[in-house]
Tab-separated table of C-alpha atoms in Angstrom:
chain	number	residue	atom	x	y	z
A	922	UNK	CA	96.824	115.911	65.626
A	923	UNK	CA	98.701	117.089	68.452
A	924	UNK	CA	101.724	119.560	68.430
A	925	UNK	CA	105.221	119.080	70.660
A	926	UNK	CA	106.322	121.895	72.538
A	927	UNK	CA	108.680	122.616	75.181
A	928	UNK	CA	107.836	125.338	77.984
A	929	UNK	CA	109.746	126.630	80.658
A	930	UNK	CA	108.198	127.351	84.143
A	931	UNK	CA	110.458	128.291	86.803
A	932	UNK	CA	113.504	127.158	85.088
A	933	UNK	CA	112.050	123.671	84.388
A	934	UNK	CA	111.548	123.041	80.815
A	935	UNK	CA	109.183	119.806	80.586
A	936	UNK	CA	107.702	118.362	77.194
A	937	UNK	CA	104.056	119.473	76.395
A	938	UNK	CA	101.814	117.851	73.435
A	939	UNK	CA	98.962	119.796	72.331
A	940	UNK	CA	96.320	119.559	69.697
A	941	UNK	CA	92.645	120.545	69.493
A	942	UNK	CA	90.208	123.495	70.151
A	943	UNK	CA	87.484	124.750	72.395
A	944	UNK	CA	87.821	124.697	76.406
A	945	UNK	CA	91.159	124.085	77.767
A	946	UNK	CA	91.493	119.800	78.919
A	947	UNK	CA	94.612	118.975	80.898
A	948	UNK	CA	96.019	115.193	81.114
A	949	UNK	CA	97.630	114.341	83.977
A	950	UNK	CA	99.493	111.064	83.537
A	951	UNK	CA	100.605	108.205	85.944
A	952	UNK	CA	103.380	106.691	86.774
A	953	UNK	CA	104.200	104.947	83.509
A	954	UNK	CA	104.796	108.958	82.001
A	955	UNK	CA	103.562	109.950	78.993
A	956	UNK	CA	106.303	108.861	76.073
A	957	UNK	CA	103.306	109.217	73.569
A	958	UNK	CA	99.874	110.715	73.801
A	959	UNK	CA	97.349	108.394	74.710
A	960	UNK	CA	94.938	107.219	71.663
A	961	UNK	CA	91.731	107.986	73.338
A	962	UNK	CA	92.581	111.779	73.764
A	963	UNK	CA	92.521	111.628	70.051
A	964	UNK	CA	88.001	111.796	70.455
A	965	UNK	CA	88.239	114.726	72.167
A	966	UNK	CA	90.129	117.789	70.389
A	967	UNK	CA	87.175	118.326	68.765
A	968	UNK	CA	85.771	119.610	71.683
A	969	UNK	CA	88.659	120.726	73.416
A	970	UNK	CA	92.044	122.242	73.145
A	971	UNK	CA	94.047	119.436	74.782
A	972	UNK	CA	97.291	119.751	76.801
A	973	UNK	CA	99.587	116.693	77.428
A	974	UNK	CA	102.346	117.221	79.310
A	975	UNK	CA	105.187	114.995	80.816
A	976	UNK	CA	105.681	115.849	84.240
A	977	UNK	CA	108.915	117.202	85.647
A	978	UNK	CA	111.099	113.939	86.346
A	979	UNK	CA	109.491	112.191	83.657
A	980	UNK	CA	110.606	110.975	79.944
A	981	UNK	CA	112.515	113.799	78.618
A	982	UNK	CA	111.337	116.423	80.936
A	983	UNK	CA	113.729	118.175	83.486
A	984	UNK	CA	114.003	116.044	86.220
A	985	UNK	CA	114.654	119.297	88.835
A	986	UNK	CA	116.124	118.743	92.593
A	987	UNK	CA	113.464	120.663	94.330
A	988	UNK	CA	111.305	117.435	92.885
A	989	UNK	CA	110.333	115.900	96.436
A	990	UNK	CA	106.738	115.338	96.920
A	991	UNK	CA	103.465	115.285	95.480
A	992	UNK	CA	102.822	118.790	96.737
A	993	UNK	CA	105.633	120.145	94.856
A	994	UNK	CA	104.317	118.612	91.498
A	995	UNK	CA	101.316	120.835	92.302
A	996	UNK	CA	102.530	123.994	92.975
A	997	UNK	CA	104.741	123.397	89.756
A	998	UNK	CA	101.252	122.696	87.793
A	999	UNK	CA	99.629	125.897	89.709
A	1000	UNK	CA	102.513	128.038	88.154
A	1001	UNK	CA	102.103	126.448	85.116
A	1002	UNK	CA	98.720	127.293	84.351
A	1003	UNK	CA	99.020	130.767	85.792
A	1004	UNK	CA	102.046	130.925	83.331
A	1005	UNK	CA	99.958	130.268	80.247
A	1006	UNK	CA	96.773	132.079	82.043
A	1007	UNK	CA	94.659	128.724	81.620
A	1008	UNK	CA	91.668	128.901	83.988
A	1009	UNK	CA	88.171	127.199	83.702
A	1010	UNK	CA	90.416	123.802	83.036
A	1011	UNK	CA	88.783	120.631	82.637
A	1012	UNK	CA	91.405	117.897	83.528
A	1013	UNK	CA	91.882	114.131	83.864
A	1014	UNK	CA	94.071	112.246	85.887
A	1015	UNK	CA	95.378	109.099	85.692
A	1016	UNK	CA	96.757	107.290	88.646
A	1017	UNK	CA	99.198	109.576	90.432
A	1018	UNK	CA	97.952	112.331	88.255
A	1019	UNK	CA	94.199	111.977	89.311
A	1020	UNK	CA	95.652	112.345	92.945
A	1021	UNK	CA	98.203	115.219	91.838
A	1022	UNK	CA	94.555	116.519	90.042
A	1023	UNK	CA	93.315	116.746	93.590
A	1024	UNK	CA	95.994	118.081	95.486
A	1025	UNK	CA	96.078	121.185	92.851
A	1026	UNK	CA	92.142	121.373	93.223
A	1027	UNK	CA	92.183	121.736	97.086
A	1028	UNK	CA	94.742	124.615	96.612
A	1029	UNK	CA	92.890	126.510	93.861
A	1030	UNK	CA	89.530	125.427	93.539
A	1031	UNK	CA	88.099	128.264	91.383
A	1032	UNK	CA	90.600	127.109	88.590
A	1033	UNK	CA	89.122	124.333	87.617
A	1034	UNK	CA	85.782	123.491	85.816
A	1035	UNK	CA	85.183	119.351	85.926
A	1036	UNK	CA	87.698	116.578	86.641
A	1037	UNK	CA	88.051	112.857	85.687
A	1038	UNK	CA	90.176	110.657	88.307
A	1039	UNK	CA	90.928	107.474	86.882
A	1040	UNK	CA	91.814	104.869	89.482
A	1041	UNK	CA	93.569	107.784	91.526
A	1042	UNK	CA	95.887	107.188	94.636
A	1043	UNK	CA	96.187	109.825	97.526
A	1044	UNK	CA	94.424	108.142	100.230
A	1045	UNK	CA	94.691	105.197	102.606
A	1046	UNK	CA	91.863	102.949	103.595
A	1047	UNK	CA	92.771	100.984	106.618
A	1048	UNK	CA	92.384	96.983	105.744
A	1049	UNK	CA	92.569	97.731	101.687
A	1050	UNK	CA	96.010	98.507	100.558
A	1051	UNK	CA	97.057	99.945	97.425
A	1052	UNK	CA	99.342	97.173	95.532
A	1053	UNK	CA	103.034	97.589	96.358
A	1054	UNK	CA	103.932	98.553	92.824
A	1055	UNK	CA	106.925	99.034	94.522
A	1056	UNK	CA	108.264	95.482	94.684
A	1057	UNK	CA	106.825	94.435	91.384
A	1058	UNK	CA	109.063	93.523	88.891
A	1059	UNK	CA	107.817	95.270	85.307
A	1060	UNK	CA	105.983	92.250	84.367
A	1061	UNK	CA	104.770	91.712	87.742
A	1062	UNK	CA	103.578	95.566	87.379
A	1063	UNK	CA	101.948	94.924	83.716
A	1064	UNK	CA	100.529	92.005	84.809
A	1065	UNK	CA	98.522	93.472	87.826
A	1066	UNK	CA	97.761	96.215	85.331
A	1067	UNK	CA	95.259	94.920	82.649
A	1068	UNK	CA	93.026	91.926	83.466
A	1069	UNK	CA	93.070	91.338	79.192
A	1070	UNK	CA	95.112	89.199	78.247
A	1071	UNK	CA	95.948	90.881	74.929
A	1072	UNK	CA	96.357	94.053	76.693
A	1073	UNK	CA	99.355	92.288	79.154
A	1074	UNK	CA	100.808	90.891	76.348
A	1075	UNK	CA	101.080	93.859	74.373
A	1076	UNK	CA	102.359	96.318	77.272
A	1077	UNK	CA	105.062	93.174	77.684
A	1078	UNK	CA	106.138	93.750	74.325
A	1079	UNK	CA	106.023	97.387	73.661
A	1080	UNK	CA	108.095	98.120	76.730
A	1081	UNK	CA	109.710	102.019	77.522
A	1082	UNK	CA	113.205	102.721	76.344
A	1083	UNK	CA	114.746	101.142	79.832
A	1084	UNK	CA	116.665	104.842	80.208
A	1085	UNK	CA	113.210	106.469	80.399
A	1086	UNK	CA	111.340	103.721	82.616
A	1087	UNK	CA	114.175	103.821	85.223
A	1088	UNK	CA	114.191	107.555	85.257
A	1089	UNK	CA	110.805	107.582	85.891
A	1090	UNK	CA	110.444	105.203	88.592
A	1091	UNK	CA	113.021	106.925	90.421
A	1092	UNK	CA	110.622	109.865	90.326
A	1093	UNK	CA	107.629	107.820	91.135
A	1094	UNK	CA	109.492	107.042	94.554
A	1095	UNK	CA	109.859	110.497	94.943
A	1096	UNK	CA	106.639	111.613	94.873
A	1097	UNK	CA	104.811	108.252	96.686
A	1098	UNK	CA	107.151	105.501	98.516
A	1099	UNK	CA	106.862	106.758	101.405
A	1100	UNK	CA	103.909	107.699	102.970
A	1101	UNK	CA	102.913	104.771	99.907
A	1102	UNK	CA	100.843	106.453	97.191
A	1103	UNK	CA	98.766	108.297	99.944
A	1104	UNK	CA	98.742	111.979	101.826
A	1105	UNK	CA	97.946	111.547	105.008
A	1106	UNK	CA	96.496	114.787	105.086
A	1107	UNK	CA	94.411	114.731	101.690
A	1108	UNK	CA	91.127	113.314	103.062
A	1109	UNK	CA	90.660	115.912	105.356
A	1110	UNK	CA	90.819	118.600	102.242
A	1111	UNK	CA	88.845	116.957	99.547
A	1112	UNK	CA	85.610	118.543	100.106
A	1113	UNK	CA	87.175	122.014	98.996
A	1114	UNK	CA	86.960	120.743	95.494
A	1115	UNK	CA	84.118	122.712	93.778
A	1116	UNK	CA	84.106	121.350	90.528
A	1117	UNK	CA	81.827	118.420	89.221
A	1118	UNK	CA	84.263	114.941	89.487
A	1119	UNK	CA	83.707	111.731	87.632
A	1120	UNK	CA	86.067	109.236	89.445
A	1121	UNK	CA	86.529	106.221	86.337
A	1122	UNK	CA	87.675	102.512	88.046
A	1123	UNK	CA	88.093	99.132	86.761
A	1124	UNK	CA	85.664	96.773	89.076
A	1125	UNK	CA	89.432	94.492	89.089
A	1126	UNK	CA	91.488	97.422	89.799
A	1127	UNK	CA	94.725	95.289	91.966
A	1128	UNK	CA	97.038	98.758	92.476
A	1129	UNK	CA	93.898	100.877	93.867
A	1130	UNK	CA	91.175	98.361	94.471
A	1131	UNK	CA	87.214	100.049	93.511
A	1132	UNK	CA	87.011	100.587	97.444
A	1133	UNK	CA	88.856	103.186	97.128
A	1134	UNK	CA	86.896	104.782	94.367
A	1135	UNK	CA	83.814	104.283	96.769
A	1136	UNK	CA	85.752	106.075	99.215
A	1137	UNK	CA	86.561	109.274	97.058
A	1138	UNK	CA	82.638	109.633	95.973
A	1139	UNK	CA	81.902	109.991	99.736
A	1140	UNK	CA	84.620	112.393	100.694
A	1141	UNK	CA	84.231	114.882	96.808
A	1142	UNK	CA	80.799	116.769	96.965
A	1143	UNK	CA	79.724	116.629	93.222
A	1144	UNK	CA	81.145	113.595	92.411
A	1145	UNK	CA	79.728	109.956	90.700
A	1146	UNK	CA	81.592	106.445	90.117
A	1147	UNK	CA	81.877	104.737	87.199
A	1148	UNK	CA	82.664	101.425	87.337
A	1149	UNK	CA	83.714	99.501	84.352
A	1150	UNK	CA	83.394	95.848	84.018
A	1151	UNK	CA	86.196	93.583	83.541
A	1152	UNK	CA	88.936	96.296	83.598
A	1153	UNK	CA	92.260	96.760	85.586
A	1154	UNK	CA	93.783	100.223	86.372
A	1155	UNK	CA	93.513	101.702	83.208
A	1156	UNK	CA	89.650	102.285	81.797
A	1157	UNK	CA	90.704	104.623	79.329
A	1158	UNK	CA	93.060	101.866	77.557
A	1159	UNK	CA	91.663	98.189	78.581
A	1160	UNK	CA	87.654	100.099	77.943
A	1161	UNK	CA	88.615	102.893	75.690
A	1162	UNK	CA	85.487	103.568	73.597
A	1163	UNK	CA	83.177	102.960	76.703
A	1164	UNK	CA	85.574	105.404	78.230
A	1165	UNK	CA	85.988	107.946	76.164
A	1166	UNK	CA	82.311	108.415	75.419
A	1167	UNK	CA	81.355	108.214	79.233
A	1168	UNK	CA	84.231	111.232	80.008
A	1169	UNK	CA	83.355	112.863	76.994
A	1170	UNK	CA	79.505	113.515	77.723
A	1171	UNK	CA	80.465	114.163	81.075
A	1172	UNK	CA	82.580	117.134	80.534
A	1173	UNK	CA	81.022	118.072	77.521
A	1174	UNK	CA	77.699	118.875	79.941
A	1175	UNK	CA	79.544	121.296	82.842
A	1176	UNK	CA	78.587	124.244	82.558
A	1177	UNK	CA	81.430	126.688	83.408
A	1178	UNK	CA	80.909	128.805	86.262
């Protein structure tokens, strides 16, 4: 069972979920926010005490105006956690939040003790663009999301309160139209992440294609790929249980340093 809660950090109150016990496990969603908690975080507050929040500019979070980049999202997150004196964090990211996950881990390394970057953005391989999510139409965008077919066709139907999507597309753009879903700068950083890294991608992965996931395992130190079969950009919904239990055991065996 998770918990809501509002906190305030530097006059920006966003929307936090948490539920669980043991090591502190940060979610980092993507782009599509974080309206509910995602069902396969459910497996692991057994293990962990598990914090889901909604980023500011997203769903009913403060959407503040010093909200212009990808860099300020992390700085928020570092003053978050130093706020709530969380350390030793285990985190996954999804999407734009396994690339904010890395820009916060290049700042303050020693925070963190394992991360799991699902599909993650934040660098550009010349000759393999990311998909242009930004001239997708929503289905377009679902589509190009899920390679089931009863995945697509649920997201179609189950769509976000149009209020909430718009608002957070206008942040997306924000944080990654231009340079597109990249940091020109990131690549050159990544190897100050200390922490063990499992980087999660669907082998059909159209918005960051699995060469980019071979990319990241070259330029993170103690990181591995998993690749899972007949998946889009979202493992942990399209192969939850083979996700869940792959993440799990990986985390579960870091030993906090």
């Amino acid at each position: 069972m998770f918990e809501e809660k509002w906190l305030t950090v530097n006059d920006c109150k966003v929307r936090v979920r948490r539920g669980g016990s043991g090591p502190t496990l940060l979610y980092l969603h993507g782009a599509n926010g974080a309206a509910k908690v995602p069902a396969f975080l459910e497996s692991f507050t057994a293990h962990f005490d598990v914090w889901v929040p909604e980023h500011p500019g997203f769903g009913e979070s403060d959407a503040p105006d010093w909200l212009e980049n990808i860099h300020d999202l992390a700085y928020f997150y570092s003053d978050f956690l130093h706020q709530l004196g969380l350390s030793k964090v285990h985190v996954i990211g999804s999407s734009i939040g396994g690339w904010l996950a890395m820009e916060m881990a290049i700042r303050e390394p020693q925070r963190f003790s394992s991360m799991v970057l699902i599909g993650c953005a934040g660098i550009r391989l010349e000759g393999t663009p990311p998909g242009d999510t930004f001239q997708w139409d929503p289905a377009t965008a679902v589509r190009n999301t899920f390679v089931d077919d009863k995945m697509v066709a649920f997201a179609l139907s189950h769509p976000l309160e149009p209020a909430t999507a718009q608002k957070n597309r206008r942040t997306v753009e924000r944080l990654a139209f231009e340079p597109r879903l990249h940091d020109p700068m990131l690549h050159k950083w990544l190897h100050r992440i200390q922490c063990p890294v499992q980087l999660a991608w669907g082998d059909q992965d159209k918005i960051m294609p699995l060469a980019y996931g071979h990319a990241f395992a070259k330029l993170i130190p103690q990181s591995q790929l998993v690749v899972y079969p007949n998946c889009g950009h979202l493992p942990q919904m399209e192969q939850a249980t083979e996700f869940a239990a792959s993440s799990l055991k990986f985390m579960r065996e870091v030993q906090p340093s």
